[in-house]
Structures are given as structure tokens and as C-alpha cells.
Tab-separated table of C-alpha atoms in Angstrom:
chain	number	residue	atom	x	y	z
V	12	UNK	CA	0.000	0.000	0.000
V	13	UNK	CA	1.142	3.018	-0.483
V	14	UNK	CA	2.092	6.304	1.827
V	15	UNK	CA	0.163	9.408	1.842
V	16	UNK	CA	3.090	11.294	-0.334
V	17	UNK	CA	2.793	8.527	-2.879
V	18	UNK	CA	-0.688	8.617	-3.426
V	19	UNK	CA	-1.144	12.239	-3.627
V	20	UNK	CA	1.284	12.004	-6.292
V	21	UNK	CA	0.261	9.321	-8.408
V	22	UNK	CA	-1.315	8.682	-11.239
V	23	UNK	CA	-4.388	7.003	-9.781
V	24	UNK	CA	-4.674	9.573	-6.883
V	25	UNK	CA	-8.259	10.477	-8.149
V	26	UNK	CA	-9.807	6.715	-6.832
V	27	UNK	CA	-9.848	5.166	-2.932
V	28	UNK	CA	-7.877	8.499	-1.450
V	29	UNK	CA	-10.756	7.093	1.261
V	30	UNK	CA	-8.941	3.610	1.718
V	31	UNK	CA	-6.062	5.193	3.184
V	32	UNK	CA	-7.545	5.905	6.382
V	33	UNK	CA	-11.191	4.694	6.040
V	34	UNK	CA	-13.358	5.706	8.371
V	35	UNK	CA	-10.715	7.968	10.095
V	36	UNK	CA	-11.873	12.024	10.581
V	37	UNK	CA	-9.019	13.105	8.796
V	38	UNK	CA	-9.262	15.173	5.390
V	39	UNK	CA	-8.246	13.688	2.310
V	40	UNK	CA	-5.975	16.060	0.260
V	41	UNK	CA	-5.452	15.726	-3.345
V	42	UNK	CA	-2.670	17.638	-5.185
V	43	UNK	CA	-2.379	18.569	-8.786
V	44	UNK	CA	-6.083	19.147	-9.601
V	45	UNK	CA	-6.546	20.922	-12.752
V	46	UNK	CA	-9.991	21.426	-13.948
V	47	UNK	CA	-13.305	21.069	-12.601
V	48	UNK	CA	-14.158	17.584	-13.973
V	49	UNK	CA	-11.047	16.283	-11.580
V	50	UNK	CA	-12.663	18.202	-8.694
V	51	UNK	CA	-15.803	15.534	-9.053
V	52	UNK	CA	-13.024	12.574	-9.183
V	53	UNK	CA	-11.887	13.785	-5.822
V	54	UNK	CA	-14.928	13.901	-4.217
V	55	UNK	CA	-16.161	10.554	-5.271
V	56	UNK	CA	-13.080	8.772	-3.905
V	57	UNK	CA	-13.576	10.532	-0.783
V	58	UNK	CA	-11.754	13.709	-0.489
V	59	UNK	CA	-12.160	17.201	0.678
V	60	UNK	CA	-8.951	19.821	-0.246
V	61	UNK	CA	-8.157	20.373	-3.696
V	62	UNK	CA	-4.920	21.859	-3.916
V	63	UNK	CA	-3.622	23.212	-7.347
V	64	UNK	CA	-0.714	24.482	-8.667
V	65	UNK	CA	-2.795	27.350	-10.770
V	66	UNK	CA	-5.584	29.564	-10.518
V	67	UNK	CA	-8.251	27.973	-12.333
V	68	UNK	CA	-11.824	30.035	-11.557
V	69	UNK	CA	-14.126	26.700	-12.318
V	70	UNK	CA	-11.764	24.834	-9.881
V	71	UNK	CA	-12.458	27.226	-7.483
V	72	UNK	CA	-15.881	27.251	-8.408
V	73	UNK	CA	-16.522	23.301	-8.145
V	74	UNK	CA	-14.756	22.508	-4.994
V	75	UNK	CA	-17.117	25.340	-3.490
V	76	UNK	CA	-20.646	23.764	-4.901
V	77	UNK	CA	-19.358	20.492	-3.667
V	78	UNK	CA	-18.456	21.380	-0.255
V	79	UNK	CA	-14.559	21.000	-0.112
V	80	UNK	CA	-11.791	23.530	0.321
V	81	UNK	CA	-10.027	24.813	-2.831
V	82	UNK	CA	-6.514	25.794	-2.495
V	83	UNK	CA	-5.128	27.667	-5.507
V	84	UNK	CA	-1.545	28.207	-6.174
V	85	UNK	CA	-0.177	31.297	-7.460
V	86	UNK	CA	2.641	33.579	-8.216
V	87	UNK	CA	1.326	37.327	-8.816
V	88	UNK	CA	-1.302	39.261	-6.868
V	89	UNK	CA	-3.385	39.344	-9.561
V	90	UNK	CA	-3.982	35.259	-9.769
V	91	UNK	CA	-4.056	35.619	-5.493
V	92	UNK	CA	-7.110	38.300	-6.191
V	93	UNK	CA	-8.604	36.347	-8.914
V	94	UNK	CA	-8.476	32.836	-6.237
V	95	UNK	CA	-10.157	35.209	-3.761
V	96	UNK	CA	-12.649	36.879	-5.587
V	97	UNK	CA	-13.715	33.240	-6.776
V	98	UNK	CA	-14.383	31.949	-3.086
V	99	UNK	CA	-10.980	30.328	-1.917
V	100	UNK	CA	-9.994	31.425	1.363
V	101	UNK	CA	-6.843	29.422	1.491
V	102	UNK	CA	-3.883	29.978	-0.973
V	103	UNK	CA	-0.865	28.361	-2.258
V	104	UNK	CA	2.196	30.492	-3.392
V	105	UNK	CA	3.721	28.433	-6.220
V	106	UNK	CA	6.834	27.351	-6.595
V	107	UNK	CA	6.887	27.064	-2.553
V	108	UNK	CA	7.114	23.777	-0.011
């Protein structure tokens, strides 16, 4: 099986994120979301932060309606402003650990 840093990063990290810990209370995070049809993937395997490494309004948008947490990356205040004015209330400067 493998660890939570493997799966995130993976290629199938969009199906059982919930058999890592299942039935745990613990959010499932999946990295490297980039459009909204991915958001839906996430949600069906069980997770609840989308983090991405760009400012992508339907994204945004998607996690919102579905009740999870965006978290946009960017690099300039305008893509910062554009994650906020979209709904995400946590960001992600990008490139940054």
C-alpha cells in the first residue's frame, strides 16, 4: 500500500484516497487538480482539499458547490485576487514547499 506522499502524487490519486484511512476524521488532500471535472473525481473517492498548482476560476468554483476547500496556487497578486474573488480562502504560493 502506499504512503500518503505517494498517493497524492500518483497517477491514480483520483480513486480510494478514502482507503487510506477509512473511516478515520481526517481530510483527504489531493494535489495537482486541474480542472473542474477532476474536482468531481476527488470527491467521489472521498476527499475534501483540492490543492492546485494554478488559478483555475471553475476549480475554485466546483470545490465550493461540492463542499470542499479549494486551495489555488499562485505567483502574482493578480492570480491571489482572482483565487479570492472566486471563493478560496486558502492559498498556495507556487513554486513554494
Amino acid at each position: 500500500m502506499k504512503n500518503l506522499k505517494e498517493f497524492s502524487t500518483s497517477a491514480d490519486r483520483f480513486e480510494g484516497a478514502n482507503l487510506l484511512c477509512p473511516g478515520c476524521a481526517h481530510s483527504i488532500i489531493v494535489r495537482e487538480v486541474l480542472n473542474a471535472t477532476d474536482v468531481q473525481k476527488v470527491k467521489d473517492a472521498g476527499g475534501s482539499i483540492i490543492v492546485s498548482p494554478n488559478t483555475d476560476v471553475g476549480v475554485i468554483e466546483q470545490s465550493i458547490s461540492l463542499g470542499m476547500v479549494p486551495m489555488p496556487g499562485f505567483q502574482t497578486a493578480t492570480e491571489a485576487l482572482t483565487a479570492i474573488k472566486a471563493g478560496a480562502t486558502y492559498l498556495k504560493l507556487f513554486p513554494a514547499n
